[in-house]
PDB file of C-alpha atoms and ligand atoms in Angstrom:
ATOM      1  CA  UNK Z  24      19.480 -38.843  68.795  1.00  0.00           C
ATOM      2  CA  UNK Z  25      19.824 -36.442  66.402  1.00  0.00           C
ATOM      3  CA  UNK Z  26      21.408 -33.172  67.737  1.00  0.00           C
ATOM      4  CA  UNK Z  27      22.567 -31.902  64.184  1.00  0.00           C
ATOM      5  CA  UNK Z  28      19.749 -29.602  63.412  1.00  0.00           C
ATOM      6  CA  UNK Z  29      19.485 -27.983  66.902  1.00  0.00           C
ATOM      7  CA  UNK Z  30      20.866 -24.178  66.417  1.00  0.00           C
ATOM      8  CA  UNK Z  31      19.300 -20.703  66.303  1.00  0.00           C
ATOM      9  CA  UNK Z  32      20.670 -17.737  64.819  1.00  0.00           C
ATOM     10  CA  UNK Z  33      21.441 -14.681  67.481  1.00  0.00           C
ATOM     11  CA  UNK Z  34      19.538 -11.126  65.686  1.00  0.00           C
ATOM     12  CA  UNK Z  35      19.324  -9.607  68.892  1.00  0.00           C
ATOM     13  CA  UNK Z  36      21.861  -7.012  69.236  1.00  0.00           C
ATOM     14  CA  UNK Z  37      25.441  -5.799  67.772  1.00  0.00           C
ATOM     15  CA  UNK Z  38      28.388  -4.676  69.699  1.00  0.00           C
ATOM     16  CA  UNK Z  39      30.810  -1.897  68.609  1.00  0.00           C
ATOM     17  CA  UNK Z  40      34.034  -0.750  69.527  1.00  0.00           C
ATOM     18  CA  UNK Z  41      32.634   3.277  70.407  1.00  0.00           C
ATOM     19  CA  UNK Z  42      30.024   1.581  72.401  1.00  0.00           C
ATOM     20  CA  UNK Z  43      32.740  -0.196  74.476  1.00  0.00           C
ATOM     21  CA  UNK Z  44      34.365   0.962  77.982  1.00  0.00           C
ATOM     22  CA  UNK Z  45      37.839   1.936  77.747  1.00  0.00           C
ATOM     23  CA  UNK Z  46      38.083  -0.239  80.941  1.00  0.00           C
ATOM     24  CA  UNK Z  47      36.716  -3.954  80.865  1.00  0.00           C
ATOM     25  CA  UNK Z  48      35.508  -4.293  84.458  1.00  0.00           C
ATOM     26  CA  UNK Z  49      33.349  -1.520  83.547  1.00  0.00           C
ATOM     27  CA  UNK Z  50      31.962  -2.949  80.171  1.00  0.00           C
ATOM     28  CA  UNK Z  51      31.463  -6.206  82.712  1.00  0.00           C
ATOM     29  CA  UNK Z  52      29.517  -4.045  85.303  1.00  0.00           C
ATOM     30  CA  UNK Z  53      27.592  -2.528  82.540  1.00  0.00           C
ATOM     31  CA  UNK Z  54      27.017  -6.127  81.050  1.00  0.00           C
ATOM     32  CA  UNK Z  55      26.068  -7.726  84.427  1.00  0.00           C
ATOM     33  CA  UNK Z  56      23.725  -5.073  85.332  1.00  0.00           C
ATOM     34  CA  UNK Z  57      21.418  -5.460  82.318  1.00  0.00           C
ATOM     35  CA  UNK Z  58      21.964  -9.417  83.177  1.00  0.00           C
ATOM     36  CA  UNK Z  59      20.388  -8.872  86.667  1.00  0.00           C
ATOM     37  CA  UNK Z  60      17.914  -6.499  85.082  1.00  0.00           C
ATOM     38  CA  UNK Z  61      16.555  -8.225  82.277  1.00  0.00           C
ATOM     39  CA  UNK Z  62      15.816 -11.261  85.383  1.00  0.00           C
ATOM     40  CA  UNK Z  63      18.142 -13.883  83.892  1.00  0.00           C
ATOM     41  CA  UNK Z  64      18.613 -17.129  85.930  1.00  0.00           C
ATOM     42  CA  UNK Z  65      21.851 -17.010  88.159  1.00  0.00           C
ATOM     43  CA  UNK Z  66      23.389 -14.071  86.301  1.00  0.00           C
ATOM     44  CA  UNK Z  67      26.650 -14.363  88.265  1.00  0.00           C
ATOM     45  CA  UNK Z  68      26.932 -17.949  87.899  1.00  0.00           C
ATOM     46  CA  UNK Z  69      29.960 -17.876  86.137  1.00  0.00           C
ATOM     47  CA  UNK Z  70      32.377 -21.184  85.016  1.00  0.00           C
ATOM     48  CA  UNK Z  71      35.573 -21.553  86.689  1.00  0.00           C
ATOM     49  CA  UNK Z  72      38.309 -23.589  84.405  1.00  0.00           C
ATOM     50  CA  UNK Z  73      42.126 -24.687  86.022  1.00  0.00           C
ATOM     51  CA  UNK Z  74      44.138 -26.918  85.489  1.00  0.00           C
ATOM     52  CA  UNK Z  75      46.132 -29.701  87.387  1.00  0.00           C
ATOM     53  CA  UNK Z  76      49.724 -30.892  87.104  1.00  0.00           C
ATOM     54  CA  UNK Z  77      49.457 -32.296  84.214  1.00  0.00           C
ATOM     55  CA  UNK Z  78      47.775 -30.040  82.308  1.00  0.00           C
ATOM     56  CA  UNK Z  79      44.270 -31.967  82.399  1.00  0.00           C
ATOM     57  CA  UNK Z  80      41.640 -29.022  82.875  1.00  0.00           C
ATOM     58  CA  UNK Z  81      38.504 -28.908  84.580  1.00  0.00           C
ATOM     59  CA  UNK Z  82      35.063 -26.512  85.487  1.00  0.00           C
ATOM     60  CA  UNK Z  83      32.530 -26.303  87.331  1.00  0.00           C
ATOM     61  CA  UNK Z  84      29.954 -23.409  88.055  1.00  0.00           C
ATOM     62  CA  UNK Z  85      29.949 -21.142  90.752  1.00  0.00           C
ATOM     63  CA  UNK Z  86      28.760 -17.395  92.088  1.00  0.00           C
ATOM     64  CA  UNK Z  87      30.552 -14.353  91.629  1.00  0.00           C
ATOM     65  CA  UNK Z  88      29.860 -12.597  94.843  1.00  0.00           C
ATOM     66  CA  UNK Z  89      32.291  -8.970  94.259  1.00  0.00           C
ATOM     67  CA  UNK Z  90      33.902  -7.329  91.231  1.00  0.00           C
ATOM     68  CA  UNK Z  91      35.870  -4.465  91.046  1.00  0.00           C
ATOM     69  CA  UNK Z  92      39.650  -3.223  89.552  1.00  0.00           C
ATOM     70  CA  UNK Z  93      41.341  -5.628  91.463  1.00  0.00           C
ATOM     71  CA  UNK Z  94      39.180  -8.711  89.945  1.00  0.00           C
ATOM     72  CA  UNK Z  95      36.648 -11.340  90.129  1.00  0.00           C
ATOM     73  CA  UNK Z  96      35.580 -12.999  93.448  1.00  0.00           C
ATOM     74  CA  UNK Z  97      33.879 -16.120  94.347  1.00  0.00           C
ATOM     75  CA  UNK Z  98      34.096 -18.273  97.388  1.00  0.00           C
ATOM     76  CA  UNK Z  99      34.784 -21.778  97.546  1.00  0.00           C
ATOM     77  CA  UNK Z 100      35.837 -25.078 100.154  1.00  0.00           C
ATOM     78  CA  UNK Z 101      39.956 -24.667 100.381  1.00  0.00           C
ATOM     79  CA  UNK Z 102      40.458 -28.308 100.121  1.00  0.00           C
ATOM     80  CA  UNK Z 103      38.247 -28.555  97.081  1.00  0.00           C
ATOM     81  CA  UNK Z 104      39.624 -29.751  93.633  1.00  0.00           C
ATOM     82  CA  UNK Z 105      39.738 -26.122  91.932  1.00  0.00           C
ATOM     83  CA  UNK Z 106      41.207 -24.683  95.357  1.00  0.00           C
ATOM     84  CA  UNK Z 107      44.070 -27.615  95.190  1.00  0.00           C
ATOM     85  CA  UNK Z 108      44.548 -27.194  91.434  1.00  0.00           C
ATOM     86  CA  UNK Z 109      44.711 -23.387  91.735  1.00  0.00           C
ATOM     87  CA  UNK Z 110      47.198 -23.737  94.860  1.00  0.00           C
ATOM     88  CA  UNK Z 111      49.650 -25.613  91.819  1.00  0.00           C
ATOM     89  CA  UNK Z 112      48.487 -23.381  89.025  1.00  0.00           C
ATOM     90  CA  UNK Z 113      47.254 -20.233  89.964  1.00  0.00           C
ATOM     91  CA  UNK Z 114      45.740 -19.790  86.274  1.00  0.00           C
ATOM     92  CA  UNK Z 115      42.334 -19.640  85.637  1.00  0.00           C
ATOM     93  CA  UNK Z 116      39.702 -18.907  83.824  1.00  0.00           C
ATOM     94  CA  UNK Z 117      36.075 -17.637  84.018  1.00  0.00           C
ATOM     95  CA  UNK Z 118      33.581 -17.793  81.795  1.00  0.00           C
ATOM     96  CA  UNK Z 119      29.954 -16.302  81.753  1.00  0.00           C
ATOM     97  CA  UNK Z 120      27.131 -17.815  79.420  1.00  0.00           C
ATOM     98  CA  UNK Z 121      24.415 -15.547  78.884  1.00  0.00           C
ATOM     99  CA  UNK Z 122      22.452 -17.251  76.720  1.00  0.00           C
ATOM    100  CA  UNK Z 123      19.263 -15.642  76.949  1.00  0.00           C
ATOM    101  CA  UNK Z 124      20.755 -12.134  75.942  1.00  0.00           C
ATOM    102  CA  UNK Z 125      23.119 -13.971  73.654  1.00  0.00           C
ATOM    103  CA  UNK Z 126      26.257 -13.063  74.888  1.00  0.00           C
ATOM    104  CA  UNK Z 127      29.260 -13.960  76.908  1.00  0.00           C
ATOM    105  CA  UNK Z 128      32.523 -13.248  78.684  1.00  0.00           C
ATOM    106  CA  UNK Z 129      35.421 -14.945  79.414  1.00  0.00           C
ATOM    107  CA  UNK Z 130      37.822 -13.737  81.808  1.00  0.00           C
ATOM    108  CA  UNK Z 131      41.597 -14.958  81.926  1.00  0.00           C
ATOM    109  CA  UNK Z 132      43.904 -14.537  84.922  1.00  0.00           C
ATOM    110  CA  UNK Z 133      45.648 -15.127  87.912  1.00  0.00           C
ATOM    111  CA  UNK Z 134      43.817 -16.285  91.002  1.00  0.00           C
ATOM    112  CA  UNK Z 135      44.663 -15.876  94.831  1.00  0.00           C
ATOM    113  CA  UNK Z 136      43.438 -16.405  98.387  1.00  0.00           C
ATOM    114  CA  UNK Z 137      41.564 -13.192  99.694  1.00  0.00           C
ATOM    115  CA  UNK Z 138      42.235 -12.443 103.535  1.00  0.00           C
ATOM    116  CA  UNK Z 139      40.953 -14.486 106.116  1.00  0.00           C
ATOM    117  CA  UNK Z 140      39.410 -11.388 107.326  1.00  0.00           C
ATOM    118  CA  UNK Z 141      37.855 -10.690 104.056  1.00  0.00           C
ATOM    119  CA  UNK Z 142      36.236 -14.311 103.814  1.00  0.00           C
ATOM    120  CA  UNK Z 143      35.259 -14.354 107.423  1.00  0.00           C
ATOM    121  CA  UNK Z 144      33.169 -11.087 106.537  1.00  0.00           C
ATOM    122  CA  UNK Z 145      31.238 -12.521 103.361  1.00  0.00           C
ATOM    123  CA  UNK Z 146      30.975 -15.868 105.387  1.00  0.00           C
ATOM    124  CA  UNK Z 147      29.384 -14.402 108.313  1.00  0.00           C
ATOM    125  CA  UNK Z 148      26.590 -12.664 105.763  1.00  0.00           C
ATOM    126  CA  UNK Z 149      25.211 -15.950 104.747  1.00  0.00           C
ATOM    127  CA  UNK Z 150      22.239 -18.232 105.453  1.00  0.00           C
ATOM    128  CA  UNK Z 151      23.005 -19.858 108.630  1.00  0.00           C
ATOM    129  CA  UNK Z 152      22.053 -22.906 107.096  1.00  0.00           C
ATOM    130  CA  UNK Z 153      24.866 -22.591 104.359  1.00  0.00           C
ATOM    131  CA  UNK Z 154      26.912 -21.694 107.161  1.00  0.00           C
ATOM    132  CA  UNK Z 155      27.011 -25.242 108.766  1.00  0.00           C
ATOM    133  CA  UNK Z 156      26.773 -26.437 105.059  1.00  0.00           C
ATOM    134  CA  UNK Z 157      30.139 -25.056 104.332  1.00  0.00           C
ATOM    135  CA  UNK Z 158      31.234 -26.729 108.110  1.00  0.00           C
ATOM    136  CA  UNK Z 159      30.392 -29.727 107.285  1.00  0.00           C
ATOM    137  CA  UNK Z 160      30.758 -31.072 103.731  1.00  0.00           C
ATOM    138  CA  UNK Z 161      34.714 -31.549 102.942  1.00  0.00           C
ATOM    139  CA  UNK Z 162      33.960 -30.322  99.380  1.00  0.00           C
ATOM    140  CA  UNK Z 163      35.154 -32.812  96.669  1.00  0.00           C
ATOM    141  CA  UNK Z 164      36.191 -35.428  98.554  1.00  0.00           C
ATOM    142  CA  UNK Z 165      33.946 -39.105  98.580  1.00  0.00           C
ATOM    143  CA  UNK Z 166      31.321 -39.505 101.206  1.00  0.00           C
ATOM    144  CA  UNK Z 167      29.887 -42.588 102.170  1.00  0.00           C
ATOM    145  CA  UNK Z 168      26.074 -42.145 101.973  1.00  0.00           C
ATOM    146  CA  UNK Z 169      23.689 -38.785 101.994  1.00  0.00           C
ATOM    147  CA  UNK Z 170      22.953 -39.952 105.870  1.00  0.00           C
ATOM    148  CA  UNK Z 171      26.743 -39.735 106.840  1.00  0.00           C
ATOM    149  CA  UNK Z 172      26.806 -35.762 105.075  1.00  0.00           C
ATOM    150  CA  UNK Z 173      23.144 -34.853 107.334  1.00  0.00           C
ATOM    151  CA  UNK Z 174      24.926 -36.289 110.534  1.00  0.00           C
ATOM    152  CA  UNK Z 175      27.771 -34.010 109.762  1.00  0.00           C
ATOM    153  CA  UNK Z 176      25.412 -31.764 109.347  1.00  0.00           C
ATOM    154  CA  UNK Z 177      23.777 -32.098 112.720  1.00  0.00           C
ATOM    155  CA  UNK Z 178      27.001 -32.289 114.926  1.00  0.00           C
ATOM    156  CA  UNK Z 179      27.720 -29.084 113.470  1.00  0.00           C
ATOM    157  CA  UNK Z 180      24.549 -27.816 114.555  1.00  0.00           C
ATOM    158  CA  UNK Z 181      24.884 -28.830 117.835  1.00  0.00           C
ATOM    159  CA  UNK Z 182      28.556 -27.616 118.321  1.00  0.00           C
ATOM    160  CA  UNK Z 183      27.469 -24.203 116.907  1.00  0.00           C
ATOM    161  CA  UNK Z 184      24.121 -23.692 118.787  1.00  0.00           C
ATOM    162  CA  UNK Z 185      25.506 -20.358 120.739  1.00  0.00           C
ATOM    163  CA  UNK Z 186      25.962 -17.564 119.309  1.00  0.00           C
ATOM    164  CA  UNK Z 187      27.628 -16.954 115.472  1.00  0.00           C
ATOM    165  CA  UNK Z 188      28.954 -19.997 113.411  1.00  0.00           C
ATOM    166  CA  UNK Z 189      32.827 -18.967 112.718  1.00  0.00           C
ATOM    167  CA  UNK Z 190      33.923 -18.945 108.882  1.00  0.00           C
ATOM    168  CA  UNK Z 191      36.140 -22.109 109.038  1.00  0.00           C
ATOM    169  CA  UNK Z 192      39.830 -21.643 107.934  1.00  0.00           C
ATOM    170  CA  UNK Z 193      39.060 -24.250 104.863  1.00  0.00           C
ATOM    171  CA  UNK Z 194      36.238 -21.800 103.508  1.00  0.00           C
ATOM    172  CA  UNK Z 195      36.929 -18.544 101.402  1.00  0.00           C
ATOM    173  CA  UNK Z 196      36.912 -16.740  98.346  1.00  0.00           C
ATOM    174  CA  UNK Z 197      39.706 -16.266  95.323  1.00  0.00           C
ATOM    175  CA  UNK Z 198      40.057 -13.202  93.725  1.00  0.00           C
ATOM    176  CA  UNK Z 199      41.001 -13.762  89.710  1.00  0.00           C
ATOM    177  CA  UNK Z 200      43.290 -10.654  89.008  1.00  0.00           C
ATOM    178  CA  UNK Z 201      42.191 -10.278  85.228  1.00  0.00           C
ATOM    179  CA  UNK Z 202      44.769  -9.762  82.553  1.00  0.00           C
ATOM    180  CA  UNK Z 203      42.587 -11.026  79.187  1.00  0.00           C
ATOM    181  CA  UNK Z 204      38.582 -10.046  79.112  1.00  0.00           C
ATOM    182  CA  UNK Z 205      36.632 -10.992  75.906  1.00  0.00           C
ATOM    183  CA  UNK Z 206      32.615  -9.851  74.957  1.00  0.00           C
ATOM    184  CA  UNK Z 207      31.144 -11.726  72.580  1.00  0.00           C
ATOM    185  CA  UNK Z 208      27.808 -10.512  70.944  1.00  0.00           C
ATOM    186  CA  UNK Z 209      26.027 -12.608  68.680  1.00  0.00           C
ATOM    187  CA  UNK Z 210      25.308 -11.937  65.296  1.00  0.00           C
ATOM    188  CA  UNK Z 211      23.443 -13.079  62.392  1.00  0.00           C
ATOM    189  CA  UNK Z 212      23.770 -15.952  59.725  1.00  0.00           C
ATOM    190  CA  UNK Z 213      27.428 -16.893  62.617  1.00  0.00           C
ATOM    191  CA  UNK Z 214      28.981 -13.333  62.398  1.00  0.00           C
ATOM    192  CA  UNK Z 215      29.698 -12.362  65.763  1.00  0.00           C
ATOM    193  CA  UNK Z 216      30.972  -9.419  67.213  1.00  0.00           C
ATOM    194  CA  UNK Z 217      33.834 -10.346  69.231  1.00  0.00           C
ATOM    195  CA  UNK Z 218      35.974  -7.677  71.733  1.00  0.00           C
ATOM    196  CA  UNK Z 219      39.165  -8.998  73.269  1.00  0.00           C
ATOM    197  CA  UNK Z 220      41.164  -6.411  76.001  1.00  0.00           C
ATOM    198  CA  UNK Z 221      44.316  -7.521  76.764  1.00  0.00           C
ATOM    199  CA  UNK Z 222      46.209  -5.592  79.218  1.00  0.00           C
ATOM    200  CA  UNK Z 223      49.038  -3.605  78.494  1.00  0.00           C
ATOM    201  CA  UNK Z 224      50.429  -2.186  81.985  1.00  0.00           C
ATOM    202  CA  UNK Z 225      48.031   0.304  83.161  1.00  0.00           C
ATOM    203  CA  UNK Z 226      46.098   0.366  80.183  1.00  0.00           C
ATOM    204  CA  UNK Z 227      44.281  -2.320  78.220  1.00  0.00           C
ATOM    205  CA  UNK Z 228      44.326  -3.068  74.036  1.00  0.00           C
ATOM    206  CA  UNK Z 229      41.225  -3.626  72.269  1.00  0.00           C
ATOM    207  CA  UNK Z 230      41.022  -6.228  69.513  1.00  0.00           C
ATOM    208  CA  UNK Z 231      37.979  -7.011  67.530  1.00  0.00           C
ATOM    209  CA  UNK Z 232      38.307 -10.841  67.045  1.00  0.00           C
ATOM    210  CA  UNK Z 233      36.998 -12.523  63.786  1.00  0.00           C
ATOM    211  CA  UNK Z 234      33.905 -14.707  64.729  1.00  0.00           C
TER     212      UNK Z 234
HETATM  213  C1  FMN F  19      24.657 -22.393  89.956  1.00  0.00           C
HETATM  214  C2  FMN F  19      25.738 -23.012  90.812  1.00  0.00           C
HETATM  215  C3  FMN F  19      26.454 -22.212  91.684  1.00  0.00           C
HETATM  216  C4  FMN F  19      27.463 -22.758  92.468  1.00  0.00           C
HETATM  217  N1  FMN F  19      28.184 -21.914  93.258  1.00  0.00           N
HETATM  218  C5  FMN F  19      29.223 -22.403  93.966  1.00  0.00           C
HETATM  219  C6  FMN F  19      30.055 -21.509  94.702  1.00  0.00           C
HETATM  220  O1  FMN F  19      29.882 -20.285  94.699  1.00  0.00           O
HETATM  221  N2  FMN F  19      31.071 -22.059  95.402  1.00  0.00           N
HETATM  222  C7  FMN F  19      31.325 -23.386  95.408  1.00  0.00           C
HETATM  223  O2  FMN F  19      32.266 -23.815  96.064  1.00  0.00           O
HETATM  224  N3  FMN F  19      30.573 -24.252  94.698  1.00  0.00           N
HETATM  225  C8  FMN F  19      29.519 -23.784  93.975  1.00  0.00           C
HETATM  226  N4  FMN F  19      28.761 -24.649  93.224  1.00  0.00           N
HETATM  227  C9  FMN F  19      29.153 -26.081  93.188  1.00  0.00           C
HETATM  228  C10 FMN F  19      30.317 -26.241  92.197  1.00  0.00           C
HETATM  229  O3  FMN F  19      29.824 -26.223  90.858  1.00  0.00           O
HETATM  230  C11 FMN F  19      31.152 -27.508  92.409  1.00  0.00           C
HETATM  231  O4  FMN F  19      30.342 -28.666  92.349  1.00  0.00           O
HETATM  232  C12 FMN F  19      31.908 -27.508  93.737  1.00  0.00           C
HETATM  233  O5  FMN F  19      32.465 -26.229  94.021  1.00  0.00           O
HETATM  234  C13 FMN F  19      33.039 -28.532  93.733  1.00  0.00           C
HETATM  235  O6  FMN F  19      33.896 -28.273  92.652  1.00  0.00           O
HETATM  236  P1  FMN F  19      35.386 -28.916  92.529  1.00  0.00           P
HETATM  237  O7  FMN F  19      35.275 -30.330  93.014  1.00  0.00           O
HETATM  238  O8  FMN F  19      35.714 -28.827  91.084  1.00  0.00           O
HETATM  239  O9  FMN F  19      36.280 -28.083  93.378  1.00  0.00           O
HETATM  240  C14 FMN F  19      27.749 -24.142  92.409  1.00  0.00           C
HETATM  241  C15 FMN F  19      27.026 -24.943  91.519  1.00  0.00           C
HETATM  242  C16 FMN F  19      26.053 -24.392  90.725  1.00  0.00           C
HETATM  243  C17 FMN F  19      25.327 -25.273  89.741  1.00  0.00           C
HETATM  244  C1  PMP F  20      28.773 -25.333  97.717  1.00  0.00           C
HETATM  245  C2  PMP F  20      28.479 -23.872  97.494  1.00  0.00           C
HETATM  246  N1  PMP F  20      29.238 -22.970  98.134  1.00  0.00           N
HETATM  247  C3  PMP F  20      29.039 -21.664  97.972  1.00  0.00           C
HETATM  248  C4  PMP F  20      28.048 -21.188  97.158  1.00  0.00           C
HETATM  249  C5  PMP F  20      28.000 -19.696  97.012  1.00  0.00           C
HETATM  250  O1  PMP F  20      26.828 -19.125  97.180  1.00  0.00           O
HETATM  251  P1  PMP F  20      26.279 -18.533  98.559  1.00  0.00           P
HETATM  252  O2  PMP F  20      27.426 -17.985  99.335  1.00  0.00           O
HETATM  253  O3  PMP F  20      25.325 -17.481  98.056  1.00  0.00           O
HETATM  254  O4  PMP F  20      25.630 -19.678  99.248  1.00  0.00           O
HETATM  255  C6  PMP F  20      27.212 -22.086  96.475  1.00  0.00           C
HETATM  256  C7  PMP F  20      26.148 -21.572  95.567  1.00  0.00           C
HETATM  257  N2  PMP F  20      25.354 -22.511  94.904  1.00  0.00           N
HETATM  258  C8  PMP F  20      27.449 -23.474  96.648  1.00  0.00           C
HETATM  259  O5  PMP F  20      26.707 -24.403  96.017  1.00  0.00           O
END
C-alpha cells in the first residue's frame, strides 16, 4: 500500500496573534463553538495522553463534557487504565483534531478527581441505559465473552429497577487544570500558524511557534 502520496494542503483560514484571546479557554470556547456550529462529528471528542510508571504513554478518545477557568472535564471508569495511570502521574494531555476546519489544540496539564458530588450530578443526567453501562462494565479490564458483559448488564438492571440508578463510586470525571494551550491553523504549501500560551502566574505568554 502506498500511503506516500496521500496529503492535502490546508488554504482555509489564517490565524493571527490580534485575532487571539488574551485568555486561552476563551480562544477554546470561541474555537469549539464554531466546531459545534459548522456540525462537525463529535466536536468534543478530544484525545487523552498519560503516562505509566515507566514512562510508556498511551490515548484514547473521549468527551469533554464542561470547560471553564478551572479546566477541561471528561468523565471516565476510576479503575480504568488512564484513571490508574493518572492516579501515578497526574500529567496529561489533551488533544483536539479538527480536521474538517483544519485545526487543532492541544492542551497540557495537571489532572484531578472532581467531587463525588460533582460526578454524581453529571452521572445522574445521562441515558439510563449508559447509566447501567457505566455499572456494569469494569472498564479496561479482560472480559470473558460479549454474553458475560450483557448478563452484567441485566443484573444491574434488575438490582436498579426502583427508582434512580446511583453514580457508582468507580465512575467520574477529571478535571485537567491547563498550564500549556496550543492553536494550530493550517496554512498553505506546510506553513502553519501555530499559537502556544504558556502560563505565567495569573497571566499567560503567547508564542507564535514555527510550523
Ligand atoms: C468518540 C469516543 C468517545 C469516547 N468517550 C469516552 C468517555 O467520555 N469516557 C470514557 O471513559 N471512554 C470514552 N470512550 C472510550 C475510550 O476511548 C476508551 O476505550 C476507554 O475509556 C478505556 O480507555 P483506557 O483503557 O485507556 O482507560 C470514547 C471512545 C470514543 C471513540
Ligand atoms: C465508555 C464511555 N463512557 C463515557 C462516555 C461519555 O459520554 P456520555 O456521558 O455522553 O455517555 C462515553 C462516550 N462515548 C463512553 O464511550
Amino acid at each position: 500500500m502506498n500511503l506516500e502520496d496521500l496529503r492535502r494542503d490546508y488554504l482555509m483560514a489564517g490565524l493571527d496573534e490580534k485575532d487571539l484571546a488574551a485568555n486561552p479557554i476563551a480562544q477554546f470556547e470561541i474555537w469549539l463553538k464554531q466546531a459545534i456550529e459548522l456540525q462537525l462529528k463529535d466536536p468534543t471528542a478530544m484525545t487523552v495522553a498519560t503516562v505509566d510508571a515507566s514512562g510508556q504513554p498511551s490515548q484514547r478518545i473521549v468527551l469533554l463534557k464542561h470547560v471553564d477557568a478551572a479546566g477541561f472535564v471528561f468523565f471516565t471508569n476510576y479503575g480504568s487504565r488512564k484513571a490508574r495511570e493518572l492516579a501515578g502521574n497526574q500529567k496529561i494531555s489533551l488533544h483536539f483534531p479538527w480536521h474538517d476546519i483544519e485545526r487543532q489544540v492541544k492542551v497540557c496539564g495537571v489532572a484531578e478527581k472532581i467531587s463525588a458530588v460533582e460526578s454524581a450530578k453529571y452521572f445522574l443526567s445521562r441515558p439510563k441505559e449508559s447509566q447501567l453501562a457505566a455499572w456494569a462494565s469494569h472498564q479496561s479490564h479482560p472480559v470473558s465473552t460479549r454474553q458475560m458483559l450483557m448478563q452484567q448488564v441485566a443484573r444491574m438492571k434488575e438490582k436498579f429497577a426502583h427508582g434512580d440508578i446511583p453514580a457508582p463510586d468507580f465512575w467520574g470525571g477529571f478535571r485537567v487544570a491547563p498550564h500549556e494551550i496550543e492553536f494550530w491553523q493550517g496554512g498553505a504549501n506546510r506553513l502553519h500558524d501555530r499559537f502556544s500560551y504558556r502560563r505565567t502566574g495569573e497571566q499567560w505568554a503567547i508564542d507564535r511557534l514555527a510550523p
